Amino acid sequence: MIQAVASRPRGRPREFDEERVLSRAIALFSASGYSATGISDLQQATGLTAGSLYKAYLDKEGIFAKALERYIARREAEVSAMIKGAENARASIAALLGLYARLSQGKEGKLGCLLVAGVAELPQFSRVGDALRGQLAQRRDLLAGLVAQGQADGSITTASDPATVADVLLALLQGMRVLGKASAFSDDADAFVALALKVLE
């Protein structure tokens, strides 16, 4: 869980649209990375003064922490809805692979993933590291659970340990985002997903 980064007097609303500010911070950190992003860059992207940013988030890491929290919440809501609508566990994993494949192509792929951007600079953080590691662990646990569920419902035929299969799938998911950042991911996302699903057989 990401630690609180700043305290404000209760009952006093912020004088800016935080959703807009965090959306712009997410885009900036994803595109440029944490170290290369300065407060002046965040000022320009968000339209807020340095004083307003420091008052609301304490420091640059505090801004990143809130941006990461919002980024994770959005992605988890999307993943949760996708899994609920899937026919079985194999279909859930296929949908998840398909989502990451789409996110790794074109403009979205080149923008990059905030989680990957953060993990690449773990030594730079004093507070956010646990949240980054925790999100990777949470995704691995989700995948392991789906593999076990699929083995039980018959949609997944591999006899391999669910945790081991989850590690492979996690590497595929995050690897797609890394390749997408470099505009090096496959143009044929469907073929990639079909081949990736072989790990479930």
PDB file of C-alpha atoms in Angstrom:
ATOM      1  CA  MET A   1       0.000   0.000   0.000  1.00  0.00           C
ATOM      2  CA  ILE A   2       1.300   3.466  -0.907  1.00  0.00           C
ATOM      3  CA  GLN A   3       1.997   5.615   2.104  1.00  0.00           C
ATOM      4  CA  ALA A   4       0.188   8.916   2.578  1.00  0.00           C
ATOM      5  CA  VAL A   5       2.317  11.691   1.176  1.00  0.00           C
ATOM      6  CA  ALA A   6       0.840  14.859   2.636  1.00  0.00           C
ATOM      7  CA  SER A   7      -1.764  16.012   5.098  1.00  0.00           C
ATOM      8  CA  ARG A   8      -4.264  18.829   4.559  1.00  0.00           C
ATOM      9  CA  PRO A   9      -6.731  20.490   6.884  1.00  0.00           C
ATOM     10  CA  ARG A  10      -9.988  18.537   6.895  1.00  0.00           C
ATOM     11  CA  GLY A  11     -12.943  20.003   5.109  1.00  0.00           C
ATOM     12  CA  ARG A  12     -10.906  22.142   2.750  1.00  0.00           C
ATOM     13  CA  PRO A  13     -11.261  20.968  -0.866  1.00  0.00           C
ATOM     14  CA  ARG A  14      -8.358  21.126  -3.276  1.00  0.00           C
ATOM     15  CA  GLU A  15      -8.511  24.045  -5.647  1.00  0.00           C
ATOM     16  CA  PHE A  16      -7.751  21.988  -8.753  1.00  0.00           C
ATOM     17  CA  ASP A  17      -9.083  19.013 -10.686  1.00  0.00           C
ATOM     18  CA  GLU A  18      -7.010  16.187  -9.230  1.00  0.00           C
ATOM     19  CA  GLU A  19      -8.185  13.658 -11.808  1.00  0.00           C
ATOM     20  CA  ARG A  20      -6.843  15.866 -14.596  1.00  0.00           C
ATOM     21  CA  VAL A  21      -3.610  16.608 -12.730  1.00  0.00           C
ATOM     22  CA  LEU A  22      -2.893  12.951 -12.007  1.00  0.00           C
ATOM     23  CA  SER A  23      -3.773  11.909 -15.563  1.00  0.00           C
ATOM     24  CA  ARG A  24      -1.189  14.343 -16.876  1.00  0.00           C
ATOM     25  CA  ALA A  25       1.362  13.238 -14.298  1.00  0.00           C
ATOM     26  CA  ILE A  26       0.791   9.591 -15.294  1.00  0.00           C
ATOM     27  CA  ALA A  27       1.391  10.421 -18.954  1.00  0.00           C
ATOM     28  CA  LEU A  28       4.522  12.441 -18.173  1.00  0.00           C
ATOM     29  CA  PHE A  29       6.129   9.912 -15.838  1.00  0.00           C
ATOM     30  CA  SER A  30       5.252   7.035 -18.211  1.00  0.00           C
ATOM     31  CA  ALA A  31       6.759   8.799 -21.205  1.00  0.00           C
ATOM     32  CA  SER A  32       9.861  10.329 -19.621  1.00  0.00           C
ATOM     33  CA  GLY A  33      10.585   8.236 -16.538  1.00  0.00           C
ATOM     34  CA  TYR A  34      10.882   9.353 -12.939  1.00  0.00           C
ATOM     35  CA  SER A  35      14.426  10.712 -12.860  1.00  0.00           C
ATOM     36  CA  ALA A  36      14.094  12.649 -16.105  1.00  0.00           C
ATOM     37  CA  THR A  37      10.897  14.353 -14.951  1.00  0.00           C
ATOM     38  CA  GLY A  38      11.432  17.534 -12.973  1.00  0.00           C
ATOM     39  CA  ILE A  39       9.039  19.667 -10.975  1.00  0.00           C
ATOM     40  CA  SER A  40       9.174  22.250 -13.762  1.00  0.00           C
ATOM     41  CA  ASP A  41       7.982  19.562 -16.203  1.00  0.00           C
ATOM     42  CA  LEU A  42       5.137  18.675 -13.861  1.00  0.00           C
ATOM     43  CA  GLN A  43       4.237  22.357 -13.532  1.00  0.00           C
ATOM     44  CA  GLN A  44       4.005  22.673 -17.298  1.00  0.00           C
ATOM     45  CA  ALA A  45       2.033  19.446 -17.706  1.00  0.00           C
ATOM     46  CA  THR A  46      -0.451  20.074 -14.897  1.00  0.00           C
ATOM     47  CA  GLY A  47      -0.727  23.862 -14.997  1.00  0.00           C
ATOM     48  CA  LEU A  48      -0.037  24.042 -11.250  1.00  0.00           C
ATOM     49  CA  THR A  49       2.677  26.060  -9.542  1.00  0.00           C
ATOM     50  CA  ALA A  50       5.516  24.337  -7.733  1.00  0.00           C
ATOM     51  CA  GLY A  51       4.049  25.591  -4.456  1.00  0.00           C
ATOM     52  CA  SER A  52       0.672  23.998  -5.189  1.00  0.00           C
ATOM     53  CA  LEU A  53       2.301  20.683  -6.125  1.00  0.00           C
ATOM     54  CA  TYR A  54       4.424  20.610  -2.977  1.00  0.00           C
ATOM     55  CA  LYS A  55       1.473  21.599  -0.801  1.00  0.00           C
ATOM     56  CA  ALA A  56      -0.689  18.829  -2.225  1.00  0.00           C
ATOM     57  CA  TYR A  57       1.886  16.025  -2.601  1.00  0.00           C
ATOM     58  CA  LEU A  58       4.918  16.988  -0.491  1.00  0.00           C
ATOM     59  CA  ASP A  59       7.563  16.211  -3.130  1.00  0.00           C
ATOM     60  CA  LYS A  60       8.108  14.632  -6.554  1.00  0.00           C
ATOM     61  CA  GLU A  61       7.923  11.126  -5.144  1.00  0.00           C
ATOM     62  CA  GLY A  62       4.620  12.049  -3.543  1.00  0.00           C
ATOM     63  CA  ILE A  63       3.264  13.078  -6.932  1.00  0.00           C
ATOM     64  CA  PHE A  64       4.491   9.814  -8.445  1.00  0.00           C
ATOM     65  CA  ALA A  65       2.924   7.854  -5.577  1.00  0.00           C
ATOM     66  CA  LYS A  66      -0.520   9.362  -6.129  1.00  0.00           C
ATOM     67  CA  ALA A  67      -0.196   8.977  -9.903  1.00  0.00           C
ATOM     68  CA  LEU A  68       0.737   5.311  -9.448  1.00  0.00           C
ATOM     69  CA  GLU A  69      -2.177   4.773  -7.067  1.00  0.00           C
ATOM     70  CA  ARG A  70      -4.598   6.208  -9.628  1.00  0.00           C
ATOM     71  CA  TYR A  71      -2.975   4.288 -12.491  1.00  0.00           C
ATOM     72  CA  ILE A  72      -3.258   0.977 -10.625  1.00  0.00           C
ATOM     73  CA  ALA A  73      -6.881   1.639  -9.647  1.00  0.00           C
ATOM     74  CA  ARG A  74      -7.862   2.298 -13.253  1.00  0.00           C
ATOM     75  CA  ARG A  75      -6.075  -0.774 -14.593  1.00  0.00           C
ATOM     76  CA  GLU A  76      -7.421  -3.068 -11.862  1.00  0.00           C
ATOM     77  CA  ALA A  77     -10.980  -1.939 -12.557  1.00  0.00           C
ATOM     78  CA  GLU A  78     -10.487  -2.742 -16.241  1.00  0.00           C
ATOM     79  CA  VAL A  79      -8.951  -6.144 -15.520  1.00  0.00           C
ATOM     80  CA  SER A  80     -11.622  -7.050 -12.973  1.00  0.00           C
ATOM     81  CA  ALA A  81     -14.445  -6.256 -15.399  1.00  0.00           C
ATOM     82  CA  MET A  82     -12.727  -8.241 -18.145  1.00  0.00           C
ATOM     83  CA  ILE A  83     -12.307 -11.316 -15.969  1.00  0.00           C
ATOM     84  CA  LYS A  84     -15.900 -11.212 -14.730  1.00  0.00           C
ATOM     85  CA  GLY A  85     -17.126 -11.268 -18.310  1.00  0.00           C
ATOM     86  CA  ALA A  86     -14.960 -14.203 -19.408  1.00  0.00           C
ATOM     87  CA  GLU A  87     -16.365 -17.682 -20.035  1.00  0.00           C
ATOM     88  CA  ASN A  88     -13.702 -19.506 -18.030  1.00  0.00           C
ATOM     89  CA  ALA A  89     -10.214 -19.093 -16.584  1.00  0.00           C
ATOM     90  CA  ARG A  90      -8.450 -19.681 -19.905  1.00  0.00           C
ATOM     91  CA  ALA A  91     -10.612 -17.026 -21.529  1.00  0.00           C
ATOM     92  CA  SER A  92      -9.749 -14.638 -18.691  1.00  0.00           C
ATOM     93  CA  ILE A  93      -6.029 -15.119 -19.297  1.00  0.00           C
ATOM     94  CA  ALA A  94      -6.523 -14.763 -23.052  1.00  0.00           C
ATOM     95  CA  ALA A  95      -8.393 -11.488 -22.491  1.00  0.00           C
ATOM     96  CA  LEU A  96      -5.641 -10.218 -20.198  1.00  0.00           C
ATOM     97  CA  LEU A  97      -2.945 -11.078 -22.726  1.00  0.00           C
ATOM     98  CA  GLY A  98      -5.016  -9.383 -25.416  1.00  0.00           C
ATOM     99  CA  LEU A  99      -5.390  -6.235 -23.316  1.00  0.00           C
ATOM    100  CA  TYR A 100      -1.653  -5.948 -22.714  1.00  0.00           C
ATOM    101  CA  ALA A 101      -0.958  -6.650 -26.391  1.00  0.00           C
ATOM    102  CA  ARG A 102      -3.224  -3.781 -27.435  1.00  0.00           C
ATOM    103  CA  LEU A 103      -1.678  -1.491 -24.836  1.00  0.00           C
ATOM    104  CA  SER A 104       1.760  -2.323 -26.227  1.00  0.00           C
ATOM    105  CA  GLN A 105       1.012  -1.162 -29.758  1.00  0.00           C
ATOM    106  CA  GLY A 106       0.968   2.244 -31.425  1.00  0.00           C
ATOM    107  CA  LYS A 107       0.812   5.495 -29.499  1.00  0.00           C
ATOM    108  CA  GLU A 108      -0.263   3.815 -26.257  1.00  0.00           C
ATOM    109  CA  GLY A 109       2.635   1.381 -26.444  1.00  0.00           C
ATOM    110  CA  LYS A 110       5.176   4.127 -27.064  1.00  0.00           C
ATOM    111  CA  LEU A 111       3.825   6.156 -24.143  1.00  0.00           C
ATOM    112  CA  GLY A 112       4.733   3.260 -21.878  1.00  0.00           C
ATOM    113  CA  CYS A 113       3.524   1.727 -18.637  1.00  0.00           C
ATOM    114  CA  LEU A 114       3.853   3.667 -15.374  1.00  0.00           C
ATOM    115  CA  LEU A 115       4.480   0.457 -13.421  1.00  0.00           C
ATOM    116  CA  VAL A 116       7.326  -0.566 -15.730  1.00  0.00           C
ATOM    117  CA  ALA A 117       8.731   2.963 -15.619  1.00  0.00           C
ATOM    118  CA  GLY A 118       8.712   2.857 -11.835  1.00  0.00           C
ATOM    119  CA  VAL A 119      10.226  -0.613 -11.505  1.00  0.00           C
ATOM    120  CA  ALA A 120      13.057   0.441 -13.828  1.00  0.00           C
ATOM    121  CA  GLU A 121      14.015   3.100 -11.278  1.00  0.00           C
ATOM    122  CA  LEU A 122      13.369   1.319  -7.982  1.00  0.00           C
ATOM    123  CA  PRO A 123      16.599   2.593  -6.347  1.00  0.00           C
ATOM    124  CA  GLN A 124      15.382   6.171  -6.802  1.00  0.00           C
ATOM    125  CA  PHE A 125      12.438   5.727  -4.424  1.00  0.00           C
ATOM    126  CA  SER A 126      12.323   5.879  -0.657  1.00  0.00           C
ATOM    127  CA  ARG A 127       8.569   5.203  -0.266  1.00  0.00           C
ATOM    128  CA  VAL A 128       7.058   3.878  -3.502  1.00  0.00           C
ATOM    129  CA  GLY A 129       9.144   0.728  -3.938  1.00  0.00           C
ATOM    130  CA  ASP A 130       6.851  -1.466  -1.854  1.00  0.00           C
ATOM    131  CA  ALA A 131       3.825  -0.386  -3.887  1.00  0.00           C
ATOM    132  CA  LEU A 132       5.578  -1.236  -7.152  1.00  0.00           C
ATOM    133  CA  ARG A 133       6.684  -4.648  -5.907  1.00  0.00           C
ATOM    134  CA  GLY A 134       3.265  -5.234  -4.388  1.00  0.00           C
ATOM    135  CA  GLN A 135       1.488  -4.610  -7.666  1.00  0.00           C
ATOM    136  CA  LEU A 136       3.696  -7.133  -9.466  1.00  0.00           C
ATOM    137  CA  ALA A 137       3.022  -9.658  -6.698  1.00  0.00           C
ATOM    138  CA  GLN A 138      -0.713  -8.992  -6.927  1.00  0.00           C
ATOM    139  CA  ARG A 139      -0.720  -9.586 -10.680  1.00  0.00           C
ATOM    140  CA  ARG A 140       1.274 -12.799 -10.211  1.00  0.00           C
ATOM    141  CA  ASP A 141      -1.212 -13.997  -7.579  1.00  0.00           C
ATOM    142  CA  LEU A 142      -4.123 -13.224  -9.904  1.00  0.00           C
ATOM    143  CA  LEU A 143      -2.527 -15.221 -12.699  1.00  0.00           C
ATOM    144  CA  ALA A 144      -1.690 -18.152 -10.430  1.00  0.00           C
ATOM    145  CA  GLY A 145      -5.263 -18.197  -9.192  1.00  0.00           C
ATOM    146  CA  LEU A 146      -6.623 -18.202 -12.732  1.00  0.00           C
ATOM    147  CA  VAL A 147      -4.291 -21.045 -13.737  1.00  0.00           C
ATOM    148  CA  ALA A 148      -5.406 -23.120 -10.743  1.00  0.00           C
ATOM    149  CA  GLN A 149      -9.034 -22.330 -11.534  1.00  0.00           C
ATOM    150  CA  GLY A 150      -8.525 -23.316 -15.160  1.00  0.00           C
ATOM    151  CA  GLN A 151      -6.901 -26.608 -14.167  1.00  0.00           C
ATOM    152  CA  ALA A 152      -9.945 -27.299 -12.017  1.00  0.00           C
ATOM    153  CA  ASP A 153     -12.547 -26.363 -14.651  1.00  0.00           C
ATOM    154  CA  GLY A 154     -10.682 -28.128 -17.475  1.00  0.00           C
ATOM    155  CA  SER A 155     -10.021 -25.052 -19.606  1.00  0.00           C
ATOM    156  CA  ILE A 156      -6.273 -25.246 -18.839  1.00  0.00           C
ATOM    157  CA  THR A 157      -4.570 -28.579 -19.417  1.00  0.00           C
ATOM    158  CA  THR A 158      -1.002 -27.964 -18.268  1.00  0.00           C
ATOM    159  CA  ALA A 159      -0.016 -29.911 -15.175  1.00  0.00           C
ATOM    160  CA  SER A 160       2.678 -27.364 -14.286  1.00  0.00           C
ATOM    161  CA  ASP A 161       2.607 -25.605 -10.946  1.00  0.00           C
ATOM    162  CA  PRO A 162       0.268 -22.563 -11.167  1.00  0.00           C
ATOM    163  CA  ALA A 163       2.874 -20.278  -9.563  1.00  0.00           C
ATOM    164  CA  THR A 164       5.462 -21.237 -12.190  1.00  0.00           C
ATOM    165  CA  VAL A 165       3.011 -20.686 -15.053  1.00  0.00           C
ATOM    166  CA  ALA A 166       2.065 -17.348 -13.482  1.00  0.00           C
ATOM    167  CA  ASP A 167       5.716 -16.258 -13.525  1.00  0.00           C
ATOM    168  CA  VAL A 168       5.905 -17.014 -17.247  1.00  0.00           C
ATOM    169  CA  LEU A 169       2.673 -15.135 -17.954  1.00  0.00           C
ATOM    170  CA  LEU A 170       3.763 -12.152 -15.857  1.00  0.00           C
ATOM    171  CA  ALA A 171       7.024 -11.982 -17.785  1.00  0.00           C
ATOM    172  CA  LEU A 172       5.038 -11.994 -21.031  1.00  0.00           C
ATOM    173  CA  LEU A 173       2.679  -9.242 -19.855  1.00  0.00           C
ATOM    174  CA  GLN A 174       5.380  -6.897 -18.612  1.00  0.00           C
ATOM    175  CA  GLY A 175       7.703  -7.791 -21.475  1.00  0.00           C
ATOM    176  CA  MET A 176       5.066  -6.671 -23.952  1.00  0.00           C
ATOM    177  CA  ARG A 177       4.948  -3.245 -22.309  1.00  0.00           C
ATOM    178  CA  VAL A 178       8.746  -2.936 -22.439  1.00  0.00           C
ATOM    179  CA  LEU A 179       8.794  -3.824 -26.143  1.00  0.00           C
ATOM    180  CA  GLY A 180       5.894  -1.470 -26.785  1.00  0.00           C
ATOM    181  CA  LYS A 181       7.838   1.411 -25.260  1.00  0.00           C
ATOM    182  CA  ALA A 182      10.556   0.821 -27.852  1.00  0.00           C
ATOM    183  CA  SER A 183       7.969   0.410 -30.660  1.00  0.00           C
ATOM    184  CA  ALA A 184       9.337  -3.123 -31.006  1.00  0.00           C
ATOM    185  CA  PHE A 185       6.263  -5.216 -30.196  1.00  0.00           C
ATOM    186  CA  SER A 186       4.703  -7.486 -32.812  1.00  0.00           C
ATOM    187  CA  ASP A 187       2.226  -5.986 -35.261  1.00  0.00           C
ATOM    188  CA  ASP A 188       0.246  -9.216 -35.083  1.00  0.00           C
ATOM    189  CA  ALA A 189      -1.122  -9.149 -31.533  1.00  0.00           C
ATOM    190  CA  ASP A 190      -3.547 -12.007 -32.177  1.00  0.00           C
ATOM    191  CA  ALA A 191      -0.754 -14.334 -33.286  1.00  0.00           C
ATOM    192  CA  PHE A 192       1.309 -13.374 -30.241  1.00  0.00           C
ATOM    193  CA  VAL A 193      -1.566 -14.092 -27.862  1.00  0.00           C
ATOM    194  CA  ALA A 194      -2.337 -17.415 -29.553  1.00  0.00           C
ATOM    195  CA  LEU A 195       1.278 -18.514 -29.137  1.00  0.00           C
ATOM    196  CA  ALA A 196       1.460 -17.238 -25.547  1.00  0.00           C
ATOM    197  CA  LEU A 197      -1.587 -19.329 -24.650  1.00  0.00           C
ATOM    198  CA  LYS A 198       0.405 -22.471 -25.536  1.00  0.00           C
ATOM    199  CA  VAL A 199       1.928 -22.200 -22.068  1.00  0.00           C
ATOM    200  CA  LEU A 200      -1.472 -23.291 -20.718  1.00  0.00           C
ATOM    201  CA  GLU A 201      -1.435 -26.551 -22.668  1.00  0.00           C
TER     202      GLU A 201
END
